[in-house]
mmCIF file of N, CA and C in Angstrom:
data_model
loop_
_atom_site.group_PDB
_atom_site.id
_atom_site.type_symbol
_atom_site.label_atom_id
_atom_site.label_comp_id
_atom_site.label_asym_id
_atom_site.label_seq_id
_atom_site.Cartn_x
_atom_site.Cartn_y
_atom_site.Cartn_z
ATOM 1 N N GLU D 1 77.244 153.594 143.186
ATOM 2 C CA GLU D 1 78.089 153.424 142.044
ATOM 3 C C GLU D 1 77.677 152.235 141.219
ATOM 4 N N ALA D 2 77.534 152.374 139.988
ATOM 5 C CA ALA D 2 77.184 151.289 139.063
ATOM 6 C C ALA D 2 78.489 150.585 138.674
ATOM 7 N N GLN D 3 78.461 149.244 138.748
ATOM 8 C CA GLN D 3 79.623 148.453 138.319
ATOM 9 C C GLN D 3 79.542 148.278 136.817
ATOM 10 N N GLN D 4 80.695 148.376 136.219
ATOM 11 C CA GLN D 4 80.783 148.177 134.816
ATOM 12 C C GLN D 4 80.991 146.698 134.520
ATOM 13 N N LYS D 5 80.218 146.110 133.602
ATOM 14 C CA LYS D 5 80.310 144.711 133.256
ATOM 15 C C LYS D 5 81.367 144.555 132.168
ATOM 16 N N LEU D 6 82.385 143.753 132.434
ATOM 17 C CA LEU D 6 83.442 143.519 131.454
ATOM 18 C C LEU D 6 83.198 142.224 130.694
ATOM 19 N N ILE D 7 83.299 142.278 129.402
ATOM 20 C CA ILE D 7 83.095 141.088 128.580
ATOM 21 C C ILE D 7 84.317 140.962 127.650
ATOM 22 N N TYR D 8 84.978 139.777 127.729
ATOM 23 C CA TYR D 8 86.136 139.513 126.883
ATOM 24 C C TYR D 8 85.660 139.290 125.470
ATOM 25 N N SER D 9 86.295 139.936 124.501
ATOM 26 C CA SER D 9 85.891 139.785 123.127
ATOM 27 C C SER D 9 87.049 139.454 122.189
ATOM 28 N N GLY D 10 88.176 139.011 122.820
ATOM 29 C CA GLY D 10 89.351 138.659 122.001
ATOM 30 C C GLY D 10 89.263 137.250 121.421
ATOM 31 N N PRO D 11 90.396 136.761 120.953
ATOM 32 C CA PRO D 11 90.401 135.399 120.409
ATOM 33 C C PRO D 11 90.137 134.383 121.476
ATOM 34 N N ARG D 12 89.551 133.265 121.062
ATOM 35 C CA ARG D 12 89.187 132.192 122.002
ATOM 36 C C ARG D 12 90.471 131.667 122.711
ATOM 37 N N PRO D 13 90.453 131.605 124.046
ATOM 38 C CA PRO D 13 91.629 131.133 124.787
ATOM 39 C C PRO D 13 91.907 129.668 124.476
ATOM 40 N N ILE D 14 93.179 129.326 124.515
ATOM 41 C CA ILE D 14 93.591 127.946 124.291
ATOM 42 C C ILE D 14 94.129 127.375 125.595
ATOM 43 N N ILE D 15 93.609 126.236 126.004
ATOM 44 C CA ILE D 15 94.088 125.605 127.248
ATOM 45 C C ILE D 15 95.326 124.793 126.907
ATOM 46 N N LEU D 16 96.419 125.170 127.519
ATOM 47 C CA LEU D 16 97.718 124.510 127.249
ATOM 48 C C LEU D 16 97.909 123.269 128.107
ATOM 49 N N GLY D 17 97.212 123.157 129.190
ATOM 50 C CA GLY D 17 97.361 122.019 130.056
ATOM 51 C C GLY D 17 96.643 122.268 131.368
ATOM 52 N N THR D 18 96.590 121.252 132.186
ATOM 53 C CA THR D 18 96.013 121.396 133.501
ATOM 54 C C THR D 18 96.966 120.867 134.526
ATOM 55 N N TRP D 19 96.804 121.291 135.746
ATOM 56 C CA TRP D 19 97.613 120.765 136.813
ATOM 57 C C TRP D 19 96.751 120.532 138.042
ATOM 58 N N PRO D 20 96.827 119.492 138.717
ATOM 59 C CA PRO D 20 97.679 118.359 138.372
ATOM 60 C C PRO D 20 97.057 117.622 137.168
ATOM 61 N N THR D 21 97.902 116.896 136.455
ATOM 62 C CA THR D 21 97.383 116.144 135.319
ATOM 63 C C THR D 21 96.532 114.978 135.836
ATOM 64 N N ALA D 22 95.487 114.699 135.076
ATOM 65 C CA ALA D 22 94.580 113.603 135.465
ATOM 66 C C ALA D 22 95.281 112.280 135.291
ATOM 67 N N PRO D 23 95.206 111.345 136.229
ATOM 68 C CA PRO D 23 95.828 110.046 136.062
ATOM 69 C C PRO D 23 95.166 109.276 134.915
ATOM 70 N N GLN D 24 95.975 108.631 134.122
ATOM 71 C CA GLN D 24 95.493 107.835 133.005
ATOM 72 C C GLN D 24 95.228 106.409 133.451
ATOM 73 N N PRO D 25 94.292 105.733 132.769
ATOM 74 C CA PRO D 25 94.034 104.325 133.094
ATOM 75 C C PRO D 25 95.327 103.516 132.801
ATOM 76 N N ASP D 26 95.463 102.409 133.555
ATOM 77 C CA ASP D 26 96.630 101.532 133.319
ATOM 78 C C ASP D 26 96.452 100.867 131.980
ATOM 79 N N ASP D 27 97.570 100.636 131.314
ATOM 80 C CA ASP D 27 97.599 100.033 130.010
ATOM 81 C C ASP D 27 98.984 99.514 129.746
ATOM 82 N N SER D 28 99.131 98.538 128.883
ATOM 83 C CA SER D 28 100.433 97.969 128.533
ATOM 84 C C SER D 28 100.379 97.504 127.082
ATOM 85 N N VAL D 29 101.459 97.786 126.364
ATOM 86 C CA VAL D 29 101.549 97.348 124.947
ATOM 87 C C VAL D 29 101.572 95.817 124.904
ATOM 88 N N HIS D 30 101.858 95.146 126.015
ATOM 89 C CA HIS D 30 101.950 93.691 126.031
ATOM 90 C C HIS D 30 100.577 93.057 126.267
ATOM 91 N N TRP D 31 99.598 93.822 126.729
ATOM 92 C CA TRP D 31 98.264 93.273 126.876
ATOM 93 C C TRP D 31 97.636 93.047 125.495
ATOM 94 N N PRO D 32 96.776 92.034 125.369
ATOM 95 C CA PRO D 32 96.182 91.797 124.030
ATOM 96 C C PRO D 32 95.416 93.039 123.547
ATOM 97 N N GLU D 33 95.678 93.369 122.302
ATOM 98 C CA GLU D 33 95.081 94.592 121.683
ATOM 99 C C GLU D 33 93.550 94.580 121.779
ATOM 100 N N SER D 34 92.997 93.362 121.597
ATOM 101 C CA SER D 34 91.518 93.241 121.586
ATOM 102 C C SER D 34 90.837 93.616 122.905
ATOM 103 N N LEU D 35 91.603 93.724 123.982
ATOM 104 C CA LEU D 35 90.967 94.057 125.258
ATOM 105 C C LEU D 35 91.518 95.369 125.857
ATOM 106 N N ARG D 36 92.527 95.951 125.282
ATOM 107 C CA ARG D 36 93.158 97.141 125.897
ATOM 108 C C ARG D 36 92.184 98.322 125.977
ATOM 109 N N GLU D 37 91.493 98.605 124.905
ATOM 110 C CA GLU D 37 90.591 99.791 124.915
ATOM 111 C C GLU D 37 89.463 99.616 125.915
ATOM 112 N N ILE D 38 88.831 98.444 125.879
ATOM 113 C CA ILE D 38 87.696 98.237 126.772
ATOM 114 C C ILE D 38 88.106 98.242 128.248
ATOM 115 N N PHE D 39 89.372 97.728 128.520
ATOM 116 C CA PHE D 39 89.810 97.759 129.928
ATOM 117 C C PHE D 39 90.141 99.159 130.330
ATOM 118 N N ARG D 40 90.721 99.975 129.458
ATOM 119 C CA ARG D 40 90.942 101.388 129.779
ATOM 120 C C ARG D 40 89.588 102.059 130.125
ATOM 121 N N GLU D 41 88.565 101.777 129.311
ATOM 122 C CA GLU D 41 87.256 102.384 129.546
ATOM 123 C C GLU D 41 86.635 101.935 130.874
ATOM 124 N N VAL D 42 86.787 100.651 131.215
ATOM 125 C CA VAL D 42 86.206 100.166 132.470
ATOM 126 C C VAL D 42 86.890 100.817 133.670
ATOM 127 N N GLN D 43 88.173 101.082 133.564
ATOM 128 C CA GLN D 43 88.893 101.822 134.623
ATOM 129 C C GLN D 43 88.351 103.232 134.760
ATOM 130 N N GLU D 44 88.078 103.887 133.601
ATOM 131 C CA GLU D 44 87.500 105.207 133.616
ATOM 132 C C GLU D 44 86.087 105.171 134.220
ATOM 133 N N ASP D 45 85.299 104.127 133.848
ATOM 134 C CA ASP D 45 83.976 103.975 134.420
ATOM 135 C C ASP D 45 84.041 103.884 135.952
ATOM 136 N N LEU D 46 84.962 103.102 136.471
ATOM 137 C CA LEU D 46 85.130 102.968 137.888
ATOM 138 C C LEU D 46 85.453 104.298 138.540
ATOM 139 N N LYS D 47 86.394 105.002 137.961
ATOM 140 C CA LYS D 47 86.808 106.294 138.494
ATOM 141 C C LYS D 47 85.654 107.311 138.467
ATOM 142 N N ALA D 48 84.846 107.258 137.428
ATOM 143 C CA ALA D 48 83.703 108.173 137.281
ATOM 144 C C ALA D 48 82.479 107.665 138.057
ATOM 145 N N LYS D 49 82.604 106.546 138.806
ATOM 146 C CA LYS D 49 81.521 105.981 139.599
ATOM 147 C C LYS D 49 80.279 105.640 138.753
ATOM 148 N N ARG D 50 80.573 105.104 137.541
ATOM 149 C CA ARG D 50 79.484 104.630 136.693
ATOM 150 C C ARG D 50 78.952 103.290 137.169
ATOM 151 N N ASN D 51 78.016 102.753 136.494
ATOM 152 C CA ASN D 51 77.291 101.565 136.844
ATOM 153 C C ASN D 51 78.170 100.366 137.208
ATOM 154 N N ALA D 52 78.103 99.930 138.458
ATOM 155 C CA ALA D 52 78.964 98.855 138.961
ATOM 156 C C ALA D 52 78.652 97.531 138.268
ATOM 157 N N ALA D 53 77.399 97.243 137.943
ATOM 158 C CA ALA D 53 77.082 96.007 137.262
ATOM 159 C C ALA D 53 77.755 95.949 135.898
ATOM 160 N N ARG D 54 77.777 97.034 135.185
ATOM 161 C CA ARG D 54 78.411 97.065 133.846
ATOM 162 C C ARG D 54 79.932 96.846 134.012
ATOM 163 N N ILE D 55 80.502 97.443 135.058
ATOM 164 C CA ILE D 55 81.948 97.303 135.276
ATOM 165 C C ILE D 55 82.294 95.852 135.568
ATOM 166 N N VAL D 56 81.524 95.194 136.441
ATOM 167 C CA VAL D 56 81.776 93.776 136.817
ATOM 168 C C VAL D 56 81.566 92.877 135.612
ATOM 169 N N GLY D 57 80.467 93.115 134.854
ATOM 170 C CA GLY D 57 80.237 92.306 133.651
ATOM 171 C C GLY D 57 81.344 92.450 132.643
ATOM 172 N N THR D 58 81.869 93.653 132.500
ATOM 173 C CA THR D 58 82.976 93.849 131.569
ATOM 174 C C THR D 58 84.247 93.183 132.056
ATOM 175 N N CYS D 59 84.444 93.160 133.329
ATOM 176 C CA CYS D 59 85.620 92.436 133.877
ATOM 177 C C CYS D 59 85.575 90.975 133.494
ATOM 178 N N ARG D 60 84.365 90.415 133.573
ATOM 179 C CA ARG D 60 84.197 89.018 133.163
ATOM 180 C C ARG D 60 84.523 88.832 131.727
ATOM 181 N N SER D 61 84.106 89.748 130.865
ATOM 182 C CA SER D 61 84.376 89.649 129.456
ATOM 183 C C SER D 61 85.881 89.787 129.154
ATOM 184 N N VAL D 62 86.546 90.697 129.865
ATOM 185 C CA VAL D 62 87.965 90.859 129.722
ATOM 186 C C VAL D 62 88.708 89.598 130.111
ATOM 187 N N LEU D 63 88.255 88.954 131.199
ATOM 188 C CA LEU D 63 88.832 87.695 131.618
ATOM 189 C C LEU D 63 88.688 86.631 130.514
ATOM 190 N N GLU D 64 87.508 86.556 129.934
ATOM 191 C CA GLU D 64 87.265 85.571 128.875
ATOM 192 C C GLU D 64 88.239 85.790 127.684
ATOM 193 N N VAL D 65 88.414 87.032 127.262
ATOM 194 C CA VAL D 65 89.327 87.331 126.177
ATOM 195 C C VAL D 65 90.791 87.035 126.544
ATOM 196 N N ALA D 66 91.135 87.409 127.783
ATOM 197 C CA ALA D 66 92.508 87.135 128.205
ATOM 198 C C ALA D 66 92.809 85.643 128.234
ATOM 199 N N LEU D 67 91.863 84.857 128.728
ATOM 200 C CA LEU D 67 92.065 83.387 128.697
ATOM 201 C C LEU D 67 92.201 82.847 127.295
ATOM 202 N N ALA D 68 91.382 83.349 126.395
ATOM 203 C CA ALA D 68 91.477 82.933 125.004
ATOM 204 C C ALA D 68 92.861 83.270 124.438
ATOM 205 N N LYS D 69 93.394 84.451 124.755
ATOM 206 C CA LYS D 69 94.703 84.839 124.275
ATOM 207 C C LYS D 69 95.812 83.987 124.897
ATOM 208 N N LEU D 70 95.536 83.412 126.046
ATOM 209 C CA LEU D 70 96.513 82.526 126.706
ATOM 210 C C LEU D 70 96.435 81.099 126.125
ATOM 211 N N GLY D 71 95.435 80.897 125.232
ATOM 212 C CA GLY D 71 95.294 79.570 124.619
ATOM 213 C C GLY D 71 94.120 78.770 125.112
ATOM 214 N N TYR D 72 93.182 79.438 125.745
ATOM 215 C CA TYR D 72 91.994 78.740 126.296
ATOM 216 C C TYR D 72 90.722 79.401 125.756
ATOM 217 N N PRO D 73 90.400 79.126 124.475
ATOM 218 C CA PRO D 73 89.229 79.745 123.821
ATOM 219 C C PRO D 73 87.908 79.127 124.345
ATOM 220 N N LYS D 74 86.818 79.798 124.061
ATOM 221 C CA LYS D 74 85.525 79.308 124.495
ATOM 222 C C LYS D 74 85.241 77.873 124.040
ATOM 223 N N SER D 75 85.773 77.507 122.896
ATOM 224 C CA SER D 75 85.549 76.172 122.355
ATOM 225 C C SER D 75 86.151 75.084 123.267
ATOM 226 N N ASP D 76 87.013 75.471 124.213
ATOM 227 C CA ASP D 76 87.632 74.494 125.160
ATOM 228 C C ASP D 76 86.689 74.148 126.307
ATOM 229 N N GLY D 77 85.563 74.779 126.392
ATOM 230 C CA GLY D 77 84.607 74.460 127.462
ATOM 231 C C GLY D 77 84.153 75.702 128.199
ATOM 232 N N SER D 78 83.540 75.435 129.377
ATOM 233 C CA SER D 78 82.983 76.529 130.169
ATOM 234 C C SER D 78 84.133 77.394 130.723
ATOM 235 N N LEU D 79 83.740 78.568 131.201
ATOM 236 C CA LEU D 79 84.744 79.461 131.776
ATOM 237 C C LEU D 79 85.437 78.774 132.953
ATOM 238 N N GLN D 80 84.677 78.070 133.750
ATOM 239 C CA GLN D 80 85.273 77.330 134.902
ATOM 240 C C GLN D 80 86.293 76.310 134.432
ATOM 241 N N THR D 81 85.957 75.578 133.390
ATOM 242 C CA THR D 81 86.862 74.575 132.859
ATOM 243 C C THR D 81 88.168 75.241 132.331
ATOM 244 N N ARG D 82 88.064 76.353 131.678
ATOM 245 C CA ARG D 82 89.229 77.027 131.120
ATOM 246 C C ARG D 82 90.080 77.623 132.233
ATOM 247 N N ILE D 83 89.485 78.176 133.273
ATOM 248 C CA ILE D 83 90.229 78.655 134.441
ATOM 249 C C ILE D 83 91.018 77.493 135.065
ATOM 250 N N ASN D 84 90.344 76.362 135.278
ATOM 251 C CA ASN D 84 91.029 75.218 135.886
ATOM 252 C C ASN D 84 92.139 74.747 135.043
ATOM 253 N N LYS D 85 91.938 74.709 133.736
ATOM 254 C CA LYS D 85 93.003 74.234 132.799
ATOM 255 C C LYS D 85 94.180 75.210 132.770
ATOM 256 N N ALA D 86 93.921 76.544 132.804
ATOM 257 C CA ALA D 86 95.003 77.520 132.797
ATOM 258 C C ALA D 86 95.828 77.393 134.087
ATOM 259 N N GLN D 87 95.128 77.095 135.193
ATOM 260 C CA GLN D 87 95.889 76.862 136.475
ATOM 261 C C GLN D 87 96.693 75.601 136.380
ATOM 262 N N ALA D 88 96.121 74.510 135.922
ATOM 263 C CA ALA D 88 96.788 73.224 135.820
ATOM 264 C C ALA D 88 98.020 73.327 134.913
ATOM 265 N N ASP D 89 97.905 74.154 133.856
ATOM 266 C CA ASP D 89 99.009 74.291 132.914
ATOM 267 C C ASP D 89 100.062 75.294 133.365
ATOM 268 N N GLY D 90 99.815 75.957 134.496
ATOM 269 C CA GLY D 90 100.790 76.908 135.048
ATOM 270 C C GLY D 90 100.720 78.308 134.456
ATOM 271 N N HIS D 91 99.678 78.596 133.685
ATOM 272 C CA HIS D 91 99.515 79.953 133.155
ATOM 273 C C HIS D 91 99.066 80.949 134.224
ATOM 274 N N ILE D 92 98.291 80.451 135.188
ATOM 275 C CA ILE D 92 97.847 81.305 136.266
ATOM 276 C C ILE D 92 98.060 80.567 137.576
ATOM 277 N N THR D 93 98.179 81.323 138.659
ATOM 278 C CA THR D 93 98.378 80.733 139.990
ATOM 279 C C THR D 93 97.037 80.296 140.567
ATOM 280 N N LYS D 94 97.150 79.590 141.696
ATOM 281 C CA LYS D 94 95.939 79.157 142.417
ATOM 282 C C LYS D 94 95.128 80.408 142.847
ATOM 283 N N GLY D 95 95.807 81.424 143.357
ATOM 284 C CA GLY D 95 95.118 82.639 143.768
ATOM 285 C C GLY D 95 94.433 83.328 142.610
ATOM 286 N N MET D 96 95.104 83.367 141.465
ATOM 287 C CA MET D 96 94.498 83.992 140.260
ATOM 288 C C MET D 96 93.296 83.191 139.797
ATOM 289 N N ALA D 97 93.357 81.850 139.957
ATOM 290 C CA ALA D 97 92.211 81.035 139.563
ATOM 291 C C ALA D 97 91.032 81.277 140.515
ATOM 292 N N GLU D 98 91.285 81.425 141.787
ATOM 293 C CA GLU D 98 90.199 81.715 142.761
ATOM 294 C C GLU D 98 89.559 83.052 142.459
ATOM 295 N N TRP D 99 90.368 84.073 142.155
ATOM 296 C CA TRP D 99 89.787 85.385 141.804
ATOM 297 C C TRP D 99 89.017 85.323 140.511
ATOM 298 N N SER D 100 89.561 84.509 139.579
ATOM 299 C CA SER D 100 88.884 84.348 138.267
ATOM 300 C C SER D 100 87.497 83.724 138.439
ATOM 301 N N LYS D 101 87.398 82.774 139.363
ATOM 302 C CA LYS D 101 86.140 82.114 139.677
ATOM 303 C C LYS D 101 85.153 83.178 140.268
ATOM 304 N N LYS D 102 85.686 84.040 141.101
ATOM 305 C CA LYS D 102 84.831 85.084 141.697
ATOM 306 C C LYS D 102 84.325 85.988 140.575
ATOM 307 N N ILE D 103 85.170 86.339 139.609
ATOM 308 C CA ILE D 103 84.724 87.189 138.499
ATOM 309 C C ILE D 103 83.658 86.433 137.691
ATOM 310 N N LYS D 104 83.821 85.167 137.524
ATOM 311 C CA LYS D 104 82.821 84.361 136.776
ATOM 312 C C LYS D 104 81.444 84.473 137.489
ATOM 313 N N VAL D 105 81.423 84.228 138.760
ATOM 314 C CA VAL D 105 80.165 84.278 139.513
ATOM 315 C C VAL D 105 79.599 85.674 139.575
ATOM 316 N N ASP D 106 80.399 86.619 140.022
ATOM 317 C CA ASP D 106 79.934 87.996 140.127
ATOM 318 C C ASP D 106 79.554 88.601 138.762
ATOM 319 N N GLY D 107 80.308 88.240 137.767
ATOM 320 C CA GLY D 107 79.981 88.742 136.427
ATOM 321 C C GLY D 107 78.653 88.216 135.892
ATOM 322 N N ASN D 108 78.358 86.909 136.156
ATOM 323 C CA ASN D 108 77.079 86.336 135.751
ATOM 324 C C ASN D 108 75.935 87.080 136.481
ATOM 325 N N GLU D 109 76.079 87.297 137.781
ATOM 326 C CA GLU D 109 75.071 87.982 138.555
ATOM 327 C C GLU D 109 74.877 89.399 138.044
ATOM 328 N N ALA D 110 75.979 90.075 137.753
ATOM 329 C CA ALA D 110 75.888 91.467 137.299
ATOM 330 C C ALA D 110 75.147 91.518 135.937
ATOM 331 N N ILE D 111 75.441 90.601 135.080
ATOM 332 C CA ILE D 111 74.841 90.594 133.757
ATOM 333 C C ILE D 111 73.352 90.221 133.824
ATOM 334 N N HIS D 112 73.032 89.211 134.614
ATOM 335 C CA HIS D 112 71.642 88.704 134.629
ATOM 336 C C HIS D 112 70.723 89.457 135.573
ATOM 337 N N GLU D 113 71.281 90.030 136.626
ATOM 338 C CA GLU D 113 70.422 90.748 137.589
ATOM 339 C C GLU D 113 70.657 92.277 137.603
ATOM 340 N N LEU D 114 71.626 92.724 136.760
ATOM 341 C CA LEU D 114 71.959 94.140 136.635
ATOM 342 C C LEU D 114 72.210 94.796 137.998
ATOM 343 N N SER D 115 72.931 94.051 138.825
ATOM 344 C CA SER D 115 73.309 94.615 140.144
ATOM 345 C C SER D 115 74.722 94.132 140.522
ATOM 346 N N ALA D 116 75.414 95.039 141.176
ATOM 347 C CA ALA D 116 76.747 94.695 141.654
ATOM 348 C C ALA D 116 77.140 95.722 142.724
ATOM 349 N N ASP D 117 78.026 95.346 143.598
ATOM 350 C CA ASP D 117 78.516 96.207 144.649
ATOM 351 C C ASP D 117 79.735 97.012 144.133
ATOM 352 N N ARG D 118 79.763 98.297 144.440
ATOM 353 C CA ARG D 118 80.842 99.144 143.969
ATOM 354 C C ARG D 118 82.183 98.707 144.482
ATOM 355 N N ALA D 119 82.274 98.284 145.730
ATOM 356 C CA ALA D 119 83.546 97.825 146.304
ATOM 357 C C ALA D 119 84.034 96.569 145.566
ATOM 358 N N ASP D 120 83.105 95.678 145.226
ATOM 359 C CA ASP D 120 83.450 94.479 144.452
ATOM 360 C C ASP D 120 83.936 94.890 143.094
ATOM 361 N N ALA D 121 83.269 95.826 142.443
ATOM 362 C CA ALA D 121 83.670 96.304 141.119
ATOM 363 C C ALA D 121 85.135 96.808 141.175
ATOM 364 N N GLU D 122 85.463 97.594 142.187
ATOM 365 C CA GLU D 122 86.806 98.115 142.310
ATOM 366 C C GLU D 122 87.821 96.967 142.539
ATOM 367 N N ALA D 123 87.490 96.017 143.383
ATOM 368 C CA ALA D 123 88.401 94.912 143.592
ATOM 369 C C ALA D 123 88.591 94.065 142.371
ATOM 370 N N LEU D 124 87.569 93.870 141.576
ATOM 371 C CA LEU D 124 87.669 93.064 140.348
ATOM 372 C C LEU D 124 88.473 93.794 139.283
ATOM 373 N N VAL D 125 88.322 95.074 139.165
ATOM 374 C CA VAL D 125 89.151 95.852 138.247
ATOM 375 C C VAL D 125 90.622 95.758 138.649
ATOM 376 N N ASN D 126 90.850 95.873 139.929
ATOM 377 C CA ASN D 126 92.264 95.773 140.399
ATOM 378 C C ASN D 126 92.805 94.381 140.132
ATOM 379 N N PHE D 127 91.993 93.385 140.327
ATOM 380 C CA PHE D 127 92.454 92.024 140.032
ATOM 381 C C PHE D 127 92.741 91.833 138.540
ATOM 382 N N ILE D 128 91.833 92.296 137.675
ATOM 383 C CA ILE D 128 92.033 92.140 136.217
ATOM 384 C C ILE D 128 93.340 92.823 135.849
ATOM 385 N N ARG D 129 93.617 94.002 136.355
ATOM 386 C CA ARG D 129 94.858 94.719 136.061
ATOM 387 C C ARG D 129 96.049 93.791 136.433
ATOM 388 N N THR D 130 95.992 93.217 137.622
ATOM 389 C CA THR D 130 97.111 92.325 138.077
ATOM 390 C C THR D 130 97.189 91.088 137.177
ATOM 391 N N PHE D 131 96.022 90.524 136.842
ATOM 392 C CA PHE D 131 95.967 89.339 135.960
ATOM 393 C C PHE D 131 96.682 89.641 134.670
ATOM 394 N N LEU D 132 96.351 90.759 134.059
ATOM 395 C CA LEU D 132 96.922 91.139 132.747
ATOM 396 C C LEU D 132 98.442 91.381 132.893
ATOM 397 N N ASP D 133 98.819 91.990 134.006
ATOM 398 C CA ASP D 133 100.277 92.231 134.210
ATOM 399 C C ASP D 133 101.023 90.904 134.357
ATOM 400 N N VAL D 134 100.498 90.000 135.141
ATOM 401 C CA VAL D 134 101.200 88.726 135.391
ATOM 402 C C VAL D 134 101.155 87.875 134.178
ATOM 403 N N ALA D 135 100.038 87.784 133.456
ATOM 404 C CA ALA D 135 99.905 86.876 132.339
ATOM 405 C C ALA D 135 100.598 87.370 131.043
ATOM 406 N N PHE D 136 100.605 88.711 130.837
ATOM 407 C CA PHE D 136 101.122 89.223 129.597
ATOM 408 C C PHE D 136 102.320 90.199 129.746
ATOM 409 N N ASP D 137 102.305 91.041 130.722
ATOM 410 C CA ASP D 137 103.345 92.069 130.836
ATOM 411 C C ASP D 137 104.621 91.497 131.459
ATOM 412 N N LEU D 138 104.499 90.773 132.545
ATOM 413 C CA LEU D 138 105.653 90.235 133.255
ATOM 414 C C LEU D 138 106.502 89.321 132.368
ATOM 415 N N PRO D 139 105.917 88.375 131.601
ATOM 416 C CA PRO D 139 106.753 87.534 130.785
ATOM 417 C C PRO D 139 107.574 88.360 129.751
ATOM 418 N N GLU D 140 106.968 89.395 129.229
ATOM 419 C CA GLU D 140 107.668 90.215 128.226
ATOM 420 C C GLU D 140 108.783 91.027 128.914
ATOM 421 N N LYS D 141 108.552 91.486 130.091
ATOM 422 C CA LYS D 141 109.601 92.223 130.840
ATOM 423 C C LYS D 141 110.765 91.294 131.146
ATOM 424 N N ILE D 142 110.474 90.051 131.484
ATOM 425 C CA ILE D 142 111.552 89.098 131.795
ATOM 426 C C ILE D 142 112.324 88.799 130.514
ATOM 427 N N LYS D 143 111.616 88.618 129.384
ATOM 428 C CA LYS D 143 112.305 88.401 128.103
ATOM 429 C C LYS D 143 113.245 89.573 127.789
ATOM 430 N N GLY D 144 112.754 90.799 128.071
ATOM 431 C CA GLY D 144 113.509 92.004 127.809
ATOM 432 C C GLY D 144 114.779 92.129 128.659
ATOM 433 N N MET D 145 114.878 91.381 129.701
ATOM 434 C CA MET D 145 116.062 91.415 130.581
ATOM 435 C C MET D 145 117.253 90.740 129.868
ATOM 436 N N GLY D 146 116.960 89.856 128.956
ATOM 437 C CA GLY D 146 117.971 89.197 128.151
ATOM 438 C C GLY D 146 118.862 88.264 128.896
ATOM 439 N N GLY D 147 119.406 87.300 128.180
ATOM 440 C CA GLY D 147 120.387 86.377 128.787
ATOM 441 C C GLY D 147 119.807 85.500 129.870
ATOM 442 N N GLN D 148 120.700 84.853 130.550
ATOM 443 C CA GLN D 148 120.354 83.965 131.656
ATOM 444 C C GLN D 148 120.624 84.624 132.992
ATOM 445 N N PRO D 149 119.922 84.286 134.013
ATOM 446 C CA PRO D 149 120.196 84.896 135.351
ATOM 447 C C PRO D 149 121.514 84.453 135.890
#
């Protein structure tokens, strides 16, 4: 018996949605606008298992922009100096400063040697997400609670 080949010739199908829905990168309206898009992209790069060196280097850049938005621009000195000042001023915790220093070192290596470890890239993206939440999102959420405790 010969099988008959069926070919659909009707209107082009429209995809109404998919299930399960793909998780979206983390984002917050309280994060500085100048870094939101690039940080969404770096999260997508991580999920897609793209180049770890580029991810780590971008995390360093996001940290630089975040510190500038907190009041520590490049004109205030080296990244190390600005991290230390942000900690001394109470904008970031000691733990955040230590992770920031790791991003500085790993980011330099990633940029200059074009190499980075995937596990480190994932850890640094997770840290940057937390940094942005603590530095920008949390203060706005607390303001939104209104009144005094």
